[in-house]
Amino acid sequence: MTDGLCKEGKVEDAEEVMEHMVEKGVEPNIITYNALMDEYCLRGQLGRARRIFDSLIDKCIEPDIFSYNILIKGYCKKQKVDEAMKLFCEISQKGSKPDIVTYNTILQGLFEVGRTGDAKQIYSEMLSAGTKLDIYIHVTLLNGYYKYGLVEEAMTLFNKLERNKEYTNIAFYSVVINGLCKNGKLNKAYAVFKKLSFIGLLPNVRTYTVMINGFCLEGLFDEAKYILRKMEDNGCTPNNVTYNVIVQGFLRCNKISEMASFMKEMDGRGFSFDATTTGFLIDVVRENPSVLDMIPELHSKHKK
């Protein structure tokens, strides 16, 4: 019953039911405690989640790895990484072992607050302990390295994994292409992109979009539009994100007339500006209100 209430978001009611159970001498199991913690963490009520966790220990009920993972994730989400690290270290002190979810969560938390050194240390410990790593761990590492400009570390890891043929799925390569583009390594990104066909991988909409965005970031719109057409020729339909990254590129480079022309195609496909594109446009119009007169499509949309 408590689990069902938690799923409905009625966590206070669920805790009240649990207290009644305890009063009647029925001790809830660890699954019930975890469900309560999880719901409180989802709400960002970490104090209450921690109280539930501590009550387990007070009742001499050993928290399981799921209990730790729930609370560590909650702390990381709120960027309270010191508290998350204390719990992470406590797992080993209790004679247990972090699982792959624990490692991935703590790595994400560390990268989120810029503690790249600690993230690298944990990764080294994982390797030393012989932990079986999965693609999610490596994607987290690659994203973290690229986020902080650690391109050499990212490419060393990528090359190692590629040589070992550990991962050959398109999502993995998309992360690398995106990271290289955002670090100004367009030529390297495009080399990886072009290599996909030789290793038998078909780019998906995300892969094409990150490559298009890479060209747009450098102001290379002819190349971006070439990839867009190639994408369609290969049977991969562009989505709203694809079109928005191109429009954002036009706005960044103040190519308003090109954007107006492109908007017709975008509108014809039923796509619209997302929040990021709208923000870009507002900034441009704020600096130069006459831009609106160059985009009649916006006036017609406004009248509707």
Tab-separated table of C-alpha atoms in Angstrom:
chain	number	residue	atom	x	y	z
A	1	MET	CA	0.000	0.000	0.000
A	2	THR	CA	2.794	2.441	0.932
A	3	ASP	CA	4.568	1.715	-2.365
A	4	GLY	CA	1.372	2.509	-4.267
A	5	LEU	CA	0.904	5.802	-2.420
A	6	CYS	CA	4.503	6.756	-3.213
A	7	LYS	CA	3.936	6.073	-6.901
A	8	GLU	CA	0.932	8.406	-6.737
A	9	GLY	CA	3.125	11.082	-5.159
A	10	LYS	CA	1.351	10.823	-1.782
A	11	VAL	CA	4.544	10.265	0.154
A	12	GLU	CA	3.326	11.880	3.418
A	13	ASP	CA	0.316	9.554	3.411
A	14	ALA	CA	2.622	6.621	2.715
A	15	GLU	CA	4.836	7.534	5.661
A	16	GLU	CA	1.786	7.844	7.898
A	17	VAL	CA	0.648	4.362	6.856
A	18	MET	CA	4.125	3.040	7.607
A	19	GLU	CA	4.071	4.584	11.089
A	20	HIS	CA	0.722	2.900	11.790
A	21	MET	CA	2.233	-0.409	10.685
A	22	VAL	CA	5.131	0.038	13.118
A	23	GLU	CA	2.737	0.914	15.953
A	24	LYS	CA	0.919	-2.362	15.309
A	25	GLY	CA	4.188	-4.274	15.447
A	26	VAL	CA	4.537	-4.778	11.706
A	27	GLU	CA	8.004	-3.706	10.561
A	28	PRO	CA	8.058	-2.479	6.946
A	29	ASN	CA	10.656	-4.045	4.679
A	30	ILE	CA	13.565	-2.286	3.029
A	31	ILE	CA	11.559	-1.846	-0.201
A	32	THR	CA	9.073	0.374	1.622
A	33	TYR	CA	11.792	2.538	3.136
A	34	ASN	CA	13.478	2.878	-0.255
A	35	ALA	CA	10.208	3.900	-1.905
A	36	LEU	CA	9.749	6.674	0.656
A	37	MET	CA	13.323	7.885	0.251
A	38	ASP	CA	13.058	7.855	-3.514
A	39	GLU	CA	9.909	9.965	-3.533
A	40	TYR	CA	11.362	12.492	-1.087
A	41	CYS	CA	14.517	12.757	-3.204
A	42	LEU	CA	12.434	13.293	-6.333
A	43	ARG	CA	10.779	16.191	-4.528
A	44	GLY	CA	14.145	17.562	-3.459
A	45	GLN	CA	13.286	17.004	0.219
A	46	LEU	CA	16.655	15.566	1.125
A	47	GLY	CA	16.274	16.206	4.847
A	48	ARG	CA	13.253	13.917	4.986
A	49	ALA	CA	14.933	11.320	2.780
A	50	ARG	CA	17.961	11.316	5.072
A	51	ARG	CA	15.708	10.947	8.108
A	52	ILE	CA	14.202	7.793	6.590
A	53	PHE	CA	17.695	6.478	5.827
A	54	ASP	CA	18.897	7.145	9.389
A	55	SER	CA	15.791	5.503	10.847
A	56	LEU	CA	16.830	2.290	9.083
A	57	ILE	CA	20.128	2.330	10.941
A	58	ASP	CA	18.427	3.222	14.247
A	59	LYS	CA	16.249	0.131	13.831
A	60	CYS	CA	19.295	-2.007	13.031
A	61	ILE	CA	18.049	-2.540	9.484
A	62	GLU	CA	21.018	-2.576	7.120
A	63	PRO	CA	20.507	-0.178	4.176
A	64	ASP	CA	21.012	-2.006	0.882
A	65	ILE	CA	22.854	-0.667	-2.149
A	66	PHE	CA	19.578	0.703	-3.522
A	67	SER	CA	19.141	2.780	-0.357
A	68	TYR	CA	22.577	4.305	-0.833
A	69	ASN	CA	22.049	4.867	-4.545
A	70	ILE	CA	18.756	6.695	-3.979
A	71	LEU	CA	20.259	9.092	-1.452
A	72	ILE	CA	23.525	9.602	-3.335
A	73	LYS	CA	21.546	10.467	-6.476
A	74	GLY	CA	19.420	12.905	-4.475
A	75	TYR	CA	22.483	14.671	-3.094
A	76	CYS	CA	24.193	14.803	-6.496
A	77	LYS	CA	21.075	16.234	-8.114
A	78	LYS	CA	21.194	19.106	-5.605
A	79	GLN	CA	24.984	19.398	-6.094
A	80	LYS	CA	25.607	18.388	-2.469
A	81	VAL	CA	28.515	16.267	-3.570
A	82	ASP	CA	30.347	16.248	-0.228
A	83	GLU	CA	27.374	14.522	1.404
A	84	ALA	CA	27.148	12.125	-1.549
A	85	MET	CA	30.858	11.284	-1.229
A	86	LYS	CA	30.481	10.551	2.499
A	87	LEU	CA	27.761	8.037	1.709
A	88	PHE	CA	29.812	6.625	-1.156
A	89	CYS	CA	32.783	5.991	1.167
A	90	GLU	CA	30.473	4.580	3.829
A	91	ILE	CA	29.421	1.736	1.513
A	92	SER	CA	32.902	0.227	1.551
A	93	GLN	CA	33.321	0.905	5.274
A	94	LYS	CA	30.195	-1.190	5.892
A	95	GLY	CA	31.829	-4.083	4.061
A	96	SER	CA	29.713	-3.741	0.933
A	97	LYS	CA	30.611	-2.648	-2.602
A	98	PRO	CA	29.298	0.163	-4.789
A	99	ASP	CA	27.574	-1.136	-7.910
A	100	ILE	CA	27.810	0.302	-11.399
A	101	VAL	CA	24.851	2.631	-10.730
A	102	THR	CA	26.590	4.037	-7.638
A	103	TYR	CA	29.762	4.719	-9.586
A	104	ASN	CA	27.944	6.346	-12.473
A	105	THR	CA	25.881	8.554	-10.157
A	106	ILE	CA	28.874	9.780	-8.170
A	107	LEU	CA	30.879	10.436	-11.337
A	108	GLN	CA	28.036	12.503	-12.782
A	109	GLY	CA	27.793	14.440	-9.519
A	110	LEU	CA	31.526	15.168	-9.410
A	111	PHE	CA	31.644	16.323	-13.023
A	112	GLU	CA	28.584	18.505	-12.480
A	113	VAL	CA	30.469	20.586	-9.877
A	114	GLY	CA	33.796	20.516	-11.722
A	115	ARG	CA	35.635	18.051	-9.494
A	116	THR	CA	37.348	16.345	-12.407
A	117	GLY	CA	40.328	15.213	-10.339
A	118	ASP	CA	38.096	13.300	-7.916
A	119	ALA	CA	36.181	11.794	-10.848
A	120	LYS	CA	39.429	10.560	-12.411
A	121	GLN	CA	40.502	9.112	-9.055
A	122	ILE	CA	37.272	7.134	-8.713
A	123	TYR	CA	37.638	5.853	-12.258
A	124	SER	CA	41.178	4.681	-11.460
A	125	GLU	CA	39.894	2.924	-8.341
A	126	MET	CA	37.239	1.182	-10.429
A	127	LEU	CA	39.883	-0.073	-12.853
A	128	SER	CA	42.141	-1.229	-10.002
A	129	ALA	CA	39.267	-3.077	-8.349
A	130	GLY	CA	38.446	-4.868	-11.602
A	131	THR	CA	34.943	-3.393	-11.721
A	132	LYS	CA	33.122	-4.384	-14.893
A	133	LEU	CA	32.423	-1.094	-16.626
A	134	ASP	CA	29.597	-0.431	-19.051
A	135	ILE	CA	28.932	2.104	-21.781
A	136	TYR	CA	27.117	4.449	-19.393
A	137	ILE	CA	30.208	4.882	-17.231
A	138	HIS	CA	32.332	5.683	-20.262
A	139	VAL	CA	29.760	8.063	-21.723
A	140	THR	CA	29.685	9.880	-18.360
A	141	LEU	CA	33.484	10.139	-18.409
A	142	LEU	CA	33.602	11.340	-22.012
A	143	ASN	CA	30.898	13.949	-21.409
A	144	GLY	CA	32.725	15.133	-18.294
A	145	TYR	CA	36.093	15.371	-20.016
A	146	TYR	CA	34.674	17.279	-22.982
A	147	LYS	CA	32.660	19.593	-20.719
A	148	TYR	CA	35.858	20.817	-19.053
A	149	GLY	CA	37.993	20.885	-22.183
A	150	LEU	CA	39.947	17.735	-21.337
A	151	VAL	CA	39.999	16.707	-24.982
A	152	GLU	CA	43.243	14.702	-24.808
A	153	GLU	CA	41.936	12.576	-21.931
A	154	ALA	CA	38.653	12.075	-23.767
A	155	MET	CA	40.341	11.028	-27.009
A	156	THR	CA	42.760	8.703	-25.211
A	157	LEU	CA	39.782	6.945	-23.627
A	158	PHE	CA	37.860	6.925	-26.902
A	159	ASN	CA	40.787	5.458	-28.858
A	160	LYS	CA	41.336	2.781	-26.229
A	161	LEU	CA	37.688	1.723	-26.238
A	162	GLU	CA	37.527	1.816	-30.022
A	163	ARG	CA	40.644	-0.364	-30.359
A	164	ASN	CA	39.179	-2.891	-27.959
A	165	LYS	CA	35.909	-2.776	-29.917
A	166	GLU	CA	34.072	-2.471	-26.606
A	167	TYR	CA	31.477	-0.101	-27.972
A	168	THR	CA	30.420	0.242	-31.550
A	169	ASN	CA	26.998	1.806	-31.166
A	170	ILE	CA	26.059	5.136	-32.659
A	171	ALA	CA	25.202	6.781	-29.318
A	172	PHE	CA	28.816	6.366	-28.181
A	173	TYR	CA	30.193	7.967	-31.348
A	174	SER	CA	27.647	10.797	-31.151
A	175	VAL	CA	29.015	11.773	-27.738
A	176	VAL	CA	32.545	11.971	-29.172
A	177	ILE	CA	31.494	14.000	-32.232
A	178	ASN	CA	29.498	16.399	-30.056
A	179	GLY	CA	32.344	16.819	-27.561
A	180	LEU	CA	34.898	17.540	-30.265
A	181	CYS	CA	32.609	20.080	-31.969
A	182	LYS	CA	31.981	21.948	-28.728
A	183	ASN	CA	35.719	22.137	-28.084
A	184	GLY	CA	36.477	23.649	-31.472
A	185	LYS	CA	37.877	20.426	-32.945
A	186	LEU	CA	35.619	20.416	-35.991
A	187	ASN	CA	38.041	18.630	-38.314
A	188	LYS	CA	38.506	15.780	-35.844
A	189	ALA	CA	34.762	15.571	-35.284
A	190	TYR	CA	34.100	15.396	-39.011
A	191	ALA	CA	36.788	12.711	-39.409
A	192	VAL	CA	35.010	10.576	-36.796
A	193	PHE	CA	31.667	11.290	-38.487
A	194	LYS	CA	32.944	10.226	-41.916
A	195	LYS	CA	34.453	7.076	-40.431
A	196	LEU	CA	31.032	5.800	-39.353
A	197	SER	CA	30.131	4.448	-42.793
A	198	PHE	CA	33.408	2.523	-42.957
A	199	ILE	CA	32.694	0.719	-39.688
A	200	GLY	CA	29.121	-0.090	-40.644
A	201	LEU	CA	27.295	2.407	-38.421
A	202	LEU	CA	24.428	4.584	-39.631
A	203	PRO	CA	24.248	8.063	-38.091
A	204	ASN	CA	20.944	8.747	-36.358
A	205	VAL	CA	19.138	12.085	-36.027
A	206	ARG	CA	21.246	13.066	-32.994
A	207	THR	CA	24.525	12.260	-34.774
A	208	TYR	CA	23.587	14.339	-37.811
A	209	THR	CA	22.320	17.165	-35.602
A	210	VAL	CA	25.504	17.429	-33.517
A	211	MET	CA	27.578	17.453	-36.722
A	212	ILE	CA	25.356	20.160	-38.208
A	213	ASN	CA	25.683	22.127	-34.969
A	214	GLY	CA	29.467	21.791	-35.182
A	215	PHE	CA	29.505	23.437	-38.606
A	216	CYS	CA	27.068	26.119	-37.453
A	217	LEU	CA	29.277	26.963	-34.453
A	218	GLU	CA	32.059	27.722	-36.939
A	219	GLY	CA	29.753	29.680	-39.252
A	220	LEU	CA	30.049	27.065	-42.011
A	221	PHE	CA	26.436	27.078	-43.136
A	222	ASP	CA	26.949	25.611	-46.601
A	223	GLU	CA	28.530	22.571	-44.966
A	224	ALA	CA	25.727	22.437	-42.376
A	225	LYS	CA	23.072	22.489	-45.107
A	226	TYR	CA	24.992	19.842	-47.047
A	227	ILE	CA	24.822	17.518	-44.012
A	228	LEU	CA	21.111	18.322	-43.668
A	229	ARG	CA	20.450	17.251	-47.271
A	230	LYS	CA	22.708	14.204	-46.920
A	231	MET	CA	20.759	13.265	-43.820
A	232	GLU	CA	17.492	13.275	-45.741
A	233	ASP	CA	19.004	11.442	-48.718
A	234	ASN	CA	20.043	8.693	-46.306
A	235	GLY	CA	16.496	8.324	-45.006
A	236	CYS	CA	17.048	10.028	-41.651
A	237	THR	CA	14.381	12.668	-41.054
A	238	PRO	CA	15.561	15.877	-39.346
A	239	ASN	CA	13.623	16.933	-36.266
A	240	ASN	CA	12.816	20.184	-34.516
A	241	VAL	CA	16.202	20.224	-32.766
A	242	THR	CA	18.030	19.889	-36.098
A	243	TYR	CA	16.313	22.952	-37.527
A	244	ASN	CA	16.708	24.977	-34.354
A	245	VAL	CA	20.489	24.497	-34.196
A	246	ILE	CA	20.750	25.880	-37.746
A	247	VAL	CA	18.577	28.906	-36.922
A	248	GLN	CA	20.649	29.515	-33.776
A	249	GLY	CA	23.754	29.473	-35.961
A	250	PHE	CA	22.262	32.096	-38.284
A	251	LEU	CA	21.377	34.264	-35.285
A	252	ARG	CA	24.838	33.952	-33.750
A	253	CYS	CA	26.376	35.138	-37.013
A	254	ASN	CA	23.667	37.776	-37.571
A	255	LYS	CA	22.657	36.195	-40.891
A	256	ILE	CA	19.056	37.332	-40.644
A	257	SER	CA	18.097	37.181	-44.329
A	258	GLU	CA	19.390	33.578	-44.562
A	259	MET	CA	17.448	32.726	-41.427
A	260	ALA	CA	14.242	34.232	-42.845
A	261	SER	CA	14.593	32.069	-45.942
A	262	PHE	CA	15.301	28.977	-43.871
A	263	MET	CA	12.310	29.675	-41.638
A	264	LYS	CA	9.971	29.032	-44.568
A	265	GLU	CA	11.316	25.530	-44.907
A	266	MET	CA	11.182	25.049	-41.145
A	267	ASP	CA	7.592	26.260	-40.943
A	268	GLY	CA	6.595	24.076	-43.897
A	269	ARG	CA	7.715	21.044	-41.930
A	270	GLY	CA	5.664	22.062	-38.918
A	271	PHE	CA	8.651	22.946	-36.740
A	272	SER	CA	8.904	25.972	-34.448
A	273	PHE	CA	11.459	27.840	-32.379
A	274	ASP	CA	12.443	26.250	-29.081
A	275	ALA	CA	13.250	28.205	-25.906
A	276	THR	CA	16.956	28.552	-26.737
A	277	THR	CA	16.289	29.882	-30.243
A	278	THR	CA	13.672	32.281	-28.901
A	279	GLY	CA	16.196	33.550	-26.345
A	280	PHE	CA	18.757	34.133	-29.105
A	281	LEU	CA	16.180	35.974	-31.195
A	282	ILE	CA	15.105	38.219	-28.304
A	283	ASP	CA	18.734	39.212	-27.700
A	284	VAL	CA	19.237	40.027	-31.393
A	285	VAL	CA	16.015	42.057	-31.602
A	286	ARG	CA	16.893	43.899	-28.407
A	287	GLU	CA	20.122	45.095	-30.013
A	288	ASN	CA	18.571	45.741	-33.410
A	289	PRO	CA	14.741	46.083	-33.461
A	290	SER	CA	14.738	46.497	-37.251
A	291	VAL	CA	15.517	42.767	-37.471
A	292	LEU	CA	11.795	42.096	-37.053
A	293	ASP	CA	11.062	43.933	-40.308
A	294	MET	CA	13.441	41.533	-42.082
A	295	ILE	CA	11.452	38.500	-40.946
A	296	PRO	CA	7.856	38.879	-42.193
A	297	GLU	CA	7.113	35.331	-41.069
A	298	LEU	CA	7.370	36.428	-37.444
A	299	HIS	CA	4.823	39.188	-38.018
A	300	SER	CA	2.357	36.771	-39.581
A	301	LYS	CA	2.838	34.304	-36.724
A	302	HIS	CA	2.258	37.116	-34.229
A	303	LYS	CA	-1.023	38.107	-35.910
A	304	LYS	CA	-2.262	34.543	-35.697
